[in-house]
Backbone as a chain_set.jsonl record, in Angstrom:
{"seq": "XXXXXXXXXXXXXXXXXXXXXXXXXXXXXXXXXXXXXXXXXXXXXXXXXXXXXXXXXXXXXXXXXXXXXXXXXXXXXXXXXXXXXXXXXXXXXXXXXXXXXXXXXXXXXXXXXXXXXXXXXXXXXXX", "coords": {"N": [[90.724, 79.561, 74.029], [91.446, 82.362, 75.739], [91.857, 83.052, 79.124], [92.068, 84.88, 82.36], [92.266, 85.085, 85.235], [91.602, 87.033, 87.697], [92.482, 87.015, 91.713], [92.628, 87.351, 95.118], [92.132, 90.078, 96.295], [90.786, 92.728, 98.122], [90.009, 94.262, 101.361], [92.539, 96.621, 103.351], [94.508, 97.667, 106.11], [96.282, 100.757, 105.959], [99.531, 100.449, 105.626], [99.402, 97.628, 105.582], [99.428, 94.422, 103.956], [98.903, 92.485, 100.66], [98.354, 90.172, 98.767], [98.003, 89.157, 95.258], [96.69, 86.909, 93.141], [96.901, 85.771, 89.737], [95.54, 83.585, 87.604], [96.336, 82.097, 84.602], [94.832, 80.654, 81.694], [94.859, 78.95, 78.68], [96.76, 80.171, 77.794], [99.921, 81.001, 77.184], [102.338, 81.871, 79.794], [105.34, 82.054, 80.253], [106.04, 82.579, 77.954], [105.382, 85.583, 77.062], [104.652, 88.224, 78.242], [103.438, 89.227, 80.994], [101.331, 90.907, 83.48], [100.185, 93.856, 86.042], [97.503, 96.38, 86.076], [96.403, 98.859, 87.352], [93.331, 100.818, 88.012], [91.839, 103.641, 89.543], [88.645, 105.339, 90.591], [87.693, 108.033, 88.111], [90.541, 107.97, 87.519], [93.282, 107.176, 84.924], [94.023, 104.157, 83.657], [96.372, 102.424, 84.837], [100.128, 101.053, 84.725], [101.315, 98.858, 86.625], [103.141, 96.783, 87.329], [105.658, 94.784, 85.409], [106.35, 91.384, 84.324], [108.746, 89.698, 82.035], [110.018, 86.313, 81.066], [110.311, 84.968, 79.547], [113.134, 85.447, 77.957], [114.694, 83.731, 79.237], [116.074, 84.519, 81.549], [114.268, 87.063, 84.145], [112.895, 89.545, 83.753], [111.587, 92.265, 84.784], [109.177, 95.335, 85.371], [108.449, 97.946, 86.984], [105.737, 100.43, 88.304], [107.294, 103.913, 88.841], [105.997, 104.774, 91.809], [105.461, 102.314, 92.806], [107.797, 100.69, 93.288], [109.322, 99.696, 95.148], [108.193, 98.419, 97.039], [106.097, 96.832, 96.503], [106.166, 93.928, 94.552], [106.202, 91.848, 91.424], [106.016, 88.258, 90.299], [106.587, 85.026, 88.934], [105.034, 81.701, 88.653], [105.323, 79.152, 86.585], [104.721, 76.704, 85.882], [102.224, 76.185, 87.071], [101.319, 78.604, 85.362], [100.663, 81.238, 86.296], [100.645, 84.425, 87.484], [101.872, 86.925, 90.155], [101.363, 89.454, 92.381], [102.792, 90.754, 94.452], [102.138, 92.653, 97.662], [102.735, 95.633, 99.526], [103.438, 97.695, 102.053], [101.255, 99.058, 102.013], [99.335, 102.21, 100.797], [96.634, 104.384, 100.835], [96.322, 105.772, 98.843], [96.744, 103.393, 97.018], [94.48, 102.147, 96.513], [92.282, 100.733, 94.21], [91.011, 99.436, 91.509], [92.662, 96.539, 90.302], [94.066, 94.96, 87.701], [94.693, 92.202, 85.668], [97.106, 91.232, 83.124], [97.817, 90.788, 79.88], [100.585, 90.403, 77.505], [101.653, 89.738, 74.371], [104.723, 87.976, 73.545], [107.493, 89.834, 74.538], [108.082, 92.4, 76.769], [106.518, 95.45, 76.337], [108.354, 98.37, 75.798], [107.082, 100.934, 77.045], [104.957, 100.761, 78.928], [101.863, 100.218, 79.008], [98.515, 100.749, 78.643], [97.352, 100.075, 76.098], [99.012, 97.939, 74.598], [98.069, 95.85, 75.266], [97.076, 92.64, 74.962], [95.164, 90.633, 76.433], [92.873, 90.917, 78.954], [92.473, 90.756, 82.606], [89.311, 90.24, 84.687], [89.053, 92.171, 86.862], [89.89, 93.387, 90.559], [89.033, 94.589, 93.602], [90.765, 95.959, 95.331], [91.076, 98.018, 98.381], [92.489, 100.182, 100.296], [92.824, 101.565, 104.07], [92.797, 104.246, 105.915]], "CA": [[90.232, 80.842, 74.546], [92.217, 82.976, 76.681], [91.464, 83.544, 80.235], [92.881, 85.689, 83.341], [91.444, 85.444, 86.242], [92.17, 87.505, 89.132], [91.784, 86.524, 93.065], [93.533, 88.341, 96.487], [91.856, 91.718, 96.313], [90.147, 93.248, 99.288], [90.319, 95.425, 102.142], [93.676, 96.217, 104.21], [94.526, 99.159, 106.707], [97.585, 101.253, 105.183], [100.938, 99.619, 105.856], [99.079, 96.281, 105.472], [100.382, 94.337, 102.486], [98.621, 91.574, 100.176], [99.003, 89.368, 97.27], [97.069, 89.48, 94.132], [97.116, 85.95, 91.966], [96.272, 85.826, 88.582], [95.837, 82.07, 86.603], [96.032, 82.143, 82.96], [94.812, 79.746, 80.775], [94.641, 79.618, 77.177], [97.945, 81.398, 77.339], [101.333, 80.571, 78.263], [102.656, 82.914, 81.04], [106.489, 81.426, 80.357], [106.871, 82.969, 76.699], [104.473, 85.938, 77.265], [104.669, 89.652, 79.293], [102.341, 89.418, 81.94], [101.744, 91.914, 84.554], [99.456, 94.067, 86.426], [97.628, 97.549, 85.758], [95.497, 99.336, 88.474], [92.534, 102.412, 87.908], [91.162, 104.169, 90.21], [87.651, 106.212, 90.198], [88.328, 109.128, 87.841], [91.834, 108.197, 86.829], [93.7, 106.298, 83.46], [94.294, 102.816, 83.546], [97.892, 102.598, 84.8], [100.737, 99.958, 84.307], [102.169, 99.292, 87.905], [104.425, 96.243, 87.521], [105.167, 93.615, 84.58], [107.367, 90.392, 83.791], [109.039, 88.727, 81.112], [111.025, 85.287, 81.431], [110.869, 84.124, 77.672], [114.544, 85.352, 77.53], [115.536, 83.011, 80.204], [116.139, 85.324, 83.02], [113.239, 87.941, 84.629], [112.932, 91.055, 83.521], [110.505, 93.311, 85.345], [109.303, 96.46, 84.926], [107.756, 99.103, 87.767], [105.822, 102.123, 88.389], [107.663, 104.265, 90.352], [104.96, 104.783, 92.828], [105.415, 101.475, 94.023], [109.174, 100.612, 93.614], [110.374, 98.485, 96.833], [106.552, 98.1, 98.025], [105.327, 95.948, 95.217], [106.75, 92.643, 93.483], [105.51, 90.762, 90.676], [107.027, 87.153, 90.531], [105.244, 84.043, 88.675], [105.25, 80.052, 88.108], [105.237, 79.03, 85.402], [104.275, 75.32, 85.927], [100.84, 76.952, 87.598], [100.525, 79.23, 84.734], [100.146, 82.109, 87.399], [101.275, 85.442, 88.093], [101.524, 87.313, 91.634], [101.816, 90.718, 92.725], [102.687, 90.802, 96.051], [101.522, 94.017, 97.913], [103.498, 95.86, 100.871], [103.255, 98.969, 102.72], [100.038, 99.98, 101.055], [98.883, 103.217, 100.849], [95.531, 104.794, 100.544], [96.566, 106.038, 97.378], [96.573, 102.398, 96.095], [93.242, 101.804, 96.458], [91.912, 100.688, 93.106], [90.656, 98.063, 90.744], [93.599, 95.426, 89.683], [93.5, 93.699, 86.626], [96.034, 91.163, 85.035], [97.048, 91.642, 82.055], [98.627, 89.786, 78.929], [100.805, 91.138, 75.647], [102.227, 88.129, 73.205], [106.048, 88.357, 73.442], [108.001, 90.303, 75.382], [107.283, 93.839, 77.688], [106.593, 96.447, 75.361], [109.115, 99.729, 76.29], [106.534, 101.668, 77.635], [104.022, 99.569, 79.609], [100.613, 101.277, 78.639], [96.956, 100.028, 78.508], [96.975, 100.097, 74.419], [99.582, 97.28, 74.47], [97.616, 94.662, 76.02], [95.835, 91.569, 74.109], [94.241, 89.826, 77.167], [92.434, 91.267, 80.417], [91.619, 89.695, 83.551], [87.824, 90.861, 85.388], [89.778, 93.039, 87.959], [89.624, 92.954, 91.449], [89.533, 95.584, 94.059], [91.752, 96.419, 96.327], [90.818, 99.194, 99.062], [93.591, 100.585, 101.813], [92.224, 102.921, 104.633], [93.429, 104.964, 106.637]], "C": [[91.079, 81.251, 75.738], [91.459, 83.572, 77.87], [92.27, 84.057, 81.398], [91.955, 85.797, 84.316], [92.193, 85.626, 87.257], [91.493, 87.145, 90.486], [92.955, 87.314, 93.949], [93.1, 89.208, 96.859], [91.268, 91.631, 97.57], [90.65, 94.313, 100.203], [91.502, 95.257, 103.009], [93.759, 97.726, 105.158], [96.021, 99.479, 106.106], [98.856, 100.675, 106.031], [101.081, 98.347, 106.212], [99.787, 95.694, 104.156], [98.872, 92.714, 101.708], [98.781, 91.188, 98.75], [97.69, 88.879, 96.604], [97.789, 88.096, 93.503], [96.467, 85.921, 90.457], [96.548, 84.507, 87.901], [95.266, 82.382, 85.186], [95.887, 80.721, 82.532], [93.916, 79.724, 79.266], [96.185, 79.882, 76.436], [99.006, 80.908, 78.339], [102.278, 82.042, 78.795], [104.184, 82.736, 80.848], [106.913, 82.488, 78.84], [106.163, 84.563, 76.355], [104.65, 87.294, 77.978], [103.661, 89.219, 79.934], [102.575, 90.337, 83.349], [100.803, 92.523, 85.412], [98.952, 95.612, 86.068], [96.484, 98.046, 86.903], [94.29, 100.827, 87.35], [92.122, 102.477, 89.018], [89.989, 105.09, 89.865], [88.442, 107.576, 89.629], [89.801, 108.862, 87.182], [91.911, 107.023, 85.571], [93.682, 105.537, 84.321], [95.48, 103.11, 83.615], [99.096, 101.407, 84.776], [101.324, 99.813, 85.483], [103.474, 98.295, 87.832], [104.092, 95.049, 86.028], [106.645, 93.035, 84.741], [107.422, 89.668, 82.704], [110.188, 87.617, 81.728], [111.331, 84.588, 79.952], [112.097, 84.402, 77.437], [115.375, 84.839, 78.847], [116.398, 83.166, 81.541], [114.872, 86.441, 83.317], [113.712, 88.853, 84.379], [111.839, 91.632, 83.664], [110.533, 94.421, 85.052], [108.451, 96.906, 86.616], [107.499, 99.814, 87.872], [106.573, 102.565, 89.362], [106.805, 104.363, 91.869], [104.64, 103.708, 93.651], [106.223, 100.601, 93.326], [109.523, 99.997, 94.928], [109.356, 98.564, 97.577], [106.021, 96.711, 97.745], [106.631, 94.56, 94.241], [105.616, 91.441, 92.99], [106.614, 89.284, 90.645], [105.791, 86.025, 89.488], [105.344, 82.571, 88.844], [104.272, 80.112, 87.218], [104.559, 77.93, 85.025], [102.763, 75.382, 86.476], [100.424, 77.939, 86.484], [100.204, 80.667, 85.699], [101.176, 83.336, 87.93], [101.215, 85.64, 89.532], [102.127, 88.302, 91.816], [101.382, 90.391, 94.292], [102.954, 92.687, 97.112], [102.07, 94.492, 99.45], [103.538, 97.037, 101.186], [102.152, 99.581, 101.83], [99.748, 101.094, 101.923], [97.383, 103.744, 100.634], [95.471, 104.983, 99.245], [97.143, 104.888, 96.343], [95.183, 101.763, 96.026], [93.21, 101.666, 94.655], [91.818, 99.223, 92.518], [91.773, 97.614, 89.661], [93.067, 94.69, 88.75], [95.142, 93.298, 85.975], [95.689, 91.854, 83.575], [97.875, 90.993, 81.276], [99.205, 90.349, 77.32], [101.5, 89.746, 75.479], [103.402, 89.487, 73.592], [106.775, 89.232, 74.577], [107.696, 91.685, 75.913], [107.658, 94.62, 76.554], [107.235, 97.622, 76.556], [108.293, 100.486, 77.409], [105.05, 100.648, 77.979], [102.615, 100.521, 80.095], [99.494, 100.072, 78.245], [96.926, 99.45, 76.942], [98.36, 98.9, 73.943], [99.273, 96.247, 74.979], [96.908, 93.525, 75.113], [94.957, 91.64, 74.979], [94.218, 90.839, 78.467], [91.96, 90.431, 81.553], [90.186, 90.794, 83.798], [88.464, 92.024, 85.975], [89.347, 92.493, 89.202], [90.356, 93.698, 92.371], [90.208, 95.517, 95.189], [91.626, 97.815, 97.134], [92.0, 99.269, 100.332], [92.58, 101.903, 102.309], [93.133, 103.069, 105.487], [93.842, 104.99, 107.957]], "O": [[91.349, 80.448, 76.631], [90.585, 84.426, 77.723], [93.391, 83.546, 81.403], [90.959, 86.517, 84.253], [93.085, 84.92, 87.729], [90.277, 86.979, 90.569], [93.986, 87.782, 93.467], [93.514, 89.509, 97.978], [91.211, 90.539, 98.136], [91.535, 95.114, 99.902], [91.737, 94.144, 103.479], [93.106, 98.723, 104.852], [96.812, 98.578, 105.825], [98.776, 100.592, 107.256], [102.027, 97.803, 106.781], [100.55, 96.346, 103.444], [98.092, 92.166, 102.487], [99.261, 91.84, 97.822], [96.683, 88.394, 97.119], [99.005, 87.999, 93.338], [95.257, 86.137, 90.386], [97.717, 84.257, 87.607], [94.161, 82.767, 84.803], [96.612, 79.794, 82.892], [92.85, 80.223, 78.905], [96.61, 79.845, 75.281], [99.051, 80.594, 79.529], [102.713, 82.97, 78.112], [104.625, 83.63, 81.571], [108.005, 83.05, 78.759], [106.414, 84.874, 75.19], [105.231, 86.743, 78.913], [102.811, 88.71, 79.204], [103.586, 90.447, 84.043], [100.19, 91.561, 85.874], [99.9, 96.317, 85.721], [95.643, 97.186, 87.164], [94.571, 101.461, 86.333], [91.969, 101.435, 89.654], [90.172, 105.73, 88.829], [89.38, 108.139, 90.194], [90.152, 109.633, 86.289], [91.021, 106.228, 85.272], [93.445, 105.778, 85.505], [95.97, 103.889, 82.797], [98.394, 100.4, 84.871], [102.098, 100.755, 85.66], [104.601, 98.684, 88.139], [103.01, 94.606, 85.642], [107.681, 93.615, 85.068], [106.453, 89.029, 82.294], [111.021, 87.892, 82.592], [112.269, 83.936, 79.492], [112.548, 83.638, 76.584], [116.376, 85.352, 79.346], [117.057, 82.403, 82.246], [114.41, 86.689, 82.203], [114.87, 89.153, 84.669], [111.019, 91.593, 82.748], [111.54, 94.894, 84.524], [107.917, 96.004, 87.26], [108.368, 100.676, 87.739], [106.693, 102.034, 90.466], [107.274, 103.908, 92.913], [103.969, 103.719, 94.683], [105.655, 99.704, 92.702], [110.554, 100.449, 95.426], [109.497, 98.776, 98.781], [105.653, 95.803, 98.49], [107.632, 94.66, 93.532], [104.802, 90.681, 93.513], [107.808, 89.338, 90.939], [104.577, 86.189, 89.368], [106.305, 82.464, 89.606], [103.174, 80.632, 87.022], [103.845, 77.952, 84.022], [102.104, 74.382, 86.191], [99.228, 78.23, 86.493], [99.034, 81.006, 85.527], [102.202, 83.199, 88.596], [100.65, 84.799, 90.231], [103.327, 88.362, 91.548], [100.401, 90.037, 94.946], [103.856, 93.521, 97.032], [101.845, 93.787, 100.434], [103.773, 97.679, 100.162], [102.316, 100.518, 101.049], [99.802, 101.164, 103.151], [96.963, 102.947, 99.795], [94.643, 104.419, 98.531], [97.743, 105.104, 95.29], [95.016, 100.759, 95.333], [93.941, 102.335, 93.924], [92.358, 98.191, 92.913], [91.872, 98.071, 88.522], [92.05, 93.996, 88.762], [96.22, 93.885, 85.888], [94.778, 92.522, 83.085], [98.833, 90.499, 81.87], [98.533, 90.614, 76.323], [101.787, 88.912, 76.338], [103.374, 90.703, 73.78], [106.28, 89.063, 75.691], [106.788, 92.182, 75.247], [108.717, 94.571, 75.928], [106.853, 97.779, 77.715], [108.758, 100.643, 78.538], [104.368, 99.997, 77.187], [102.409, 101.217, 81.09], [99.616, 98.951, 77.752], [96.437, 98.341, 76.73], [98.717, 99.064, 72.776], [100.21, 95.496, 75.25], [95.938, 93.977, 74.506], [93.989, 92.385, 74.822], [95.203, 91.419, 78.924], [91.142, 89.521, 81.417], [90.05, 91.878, 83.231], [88.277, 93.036, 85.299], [88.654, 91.477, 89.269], [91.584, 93.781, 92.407], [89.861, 94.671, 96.012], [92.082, 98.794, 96.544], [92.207, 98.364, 101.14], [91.941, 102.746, 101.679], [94.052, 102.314, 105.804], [94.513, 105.933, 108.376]]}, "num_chains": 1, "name": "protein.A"}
């Protein structure tokens, strides 16, 4: 059985930063896309950052919206992602969830490409 569980979330003041972990098990994180997707009240489900390493070097993906703020990174030997969180904004507020596709990052890194979900886990910036 596949599991994702997310931990890090909470409150920060804007141009605070924090780190989001996610432990998989069930599921190997090494051969695997794994990544992160945020919502906020009112909005889609959005794709903010993902990684692949099954082809033996990292290949990430990013929303623009948080481009040289935000890095995903993982171990592999832990099974465990990590988005690490930097100059937050108000306008990242929202509920984080891990996320898991078999094989490698699909092109367009969208909700409807996901197998596995973690719970989520919110994340509030103020002002």
């Amino acid at each position: 059985q596949v599991q994702l569980v997310e931990s890090g979330g909470g409150s920060v003041q804007a141009g605070g930063s924090l780190r989001l972990s996610c432990a998989a098990s069930g599921y190997s994180t090494s051969r695997n896309c794994m990544g992160w997707f945020r919502q906020a009240p009112g909005k889609e489900r959005e794709g903010v950052a993902a990684i692949y390493t099954g082809g033996g070097g990292d290949s990430t993906y990013y929303a623009d919206s948080v481009k040289g703020r935000f890095t995903i990174s993982q171990d592999n030997a832990k099974n465990t992602v990590y988005l690490q969180m930097s100059s937050l904004k108000p306008e990242d507020t929202a509920i984080y969830y891990c996320a898991a596709d078999q094989g490698s990052c699909p092109r367009r890194y969208i909700s409807s490409y996901i197998d596995y979900w973690g719970q989520g886990t919110q994340v509030t910036v103020s002002s």
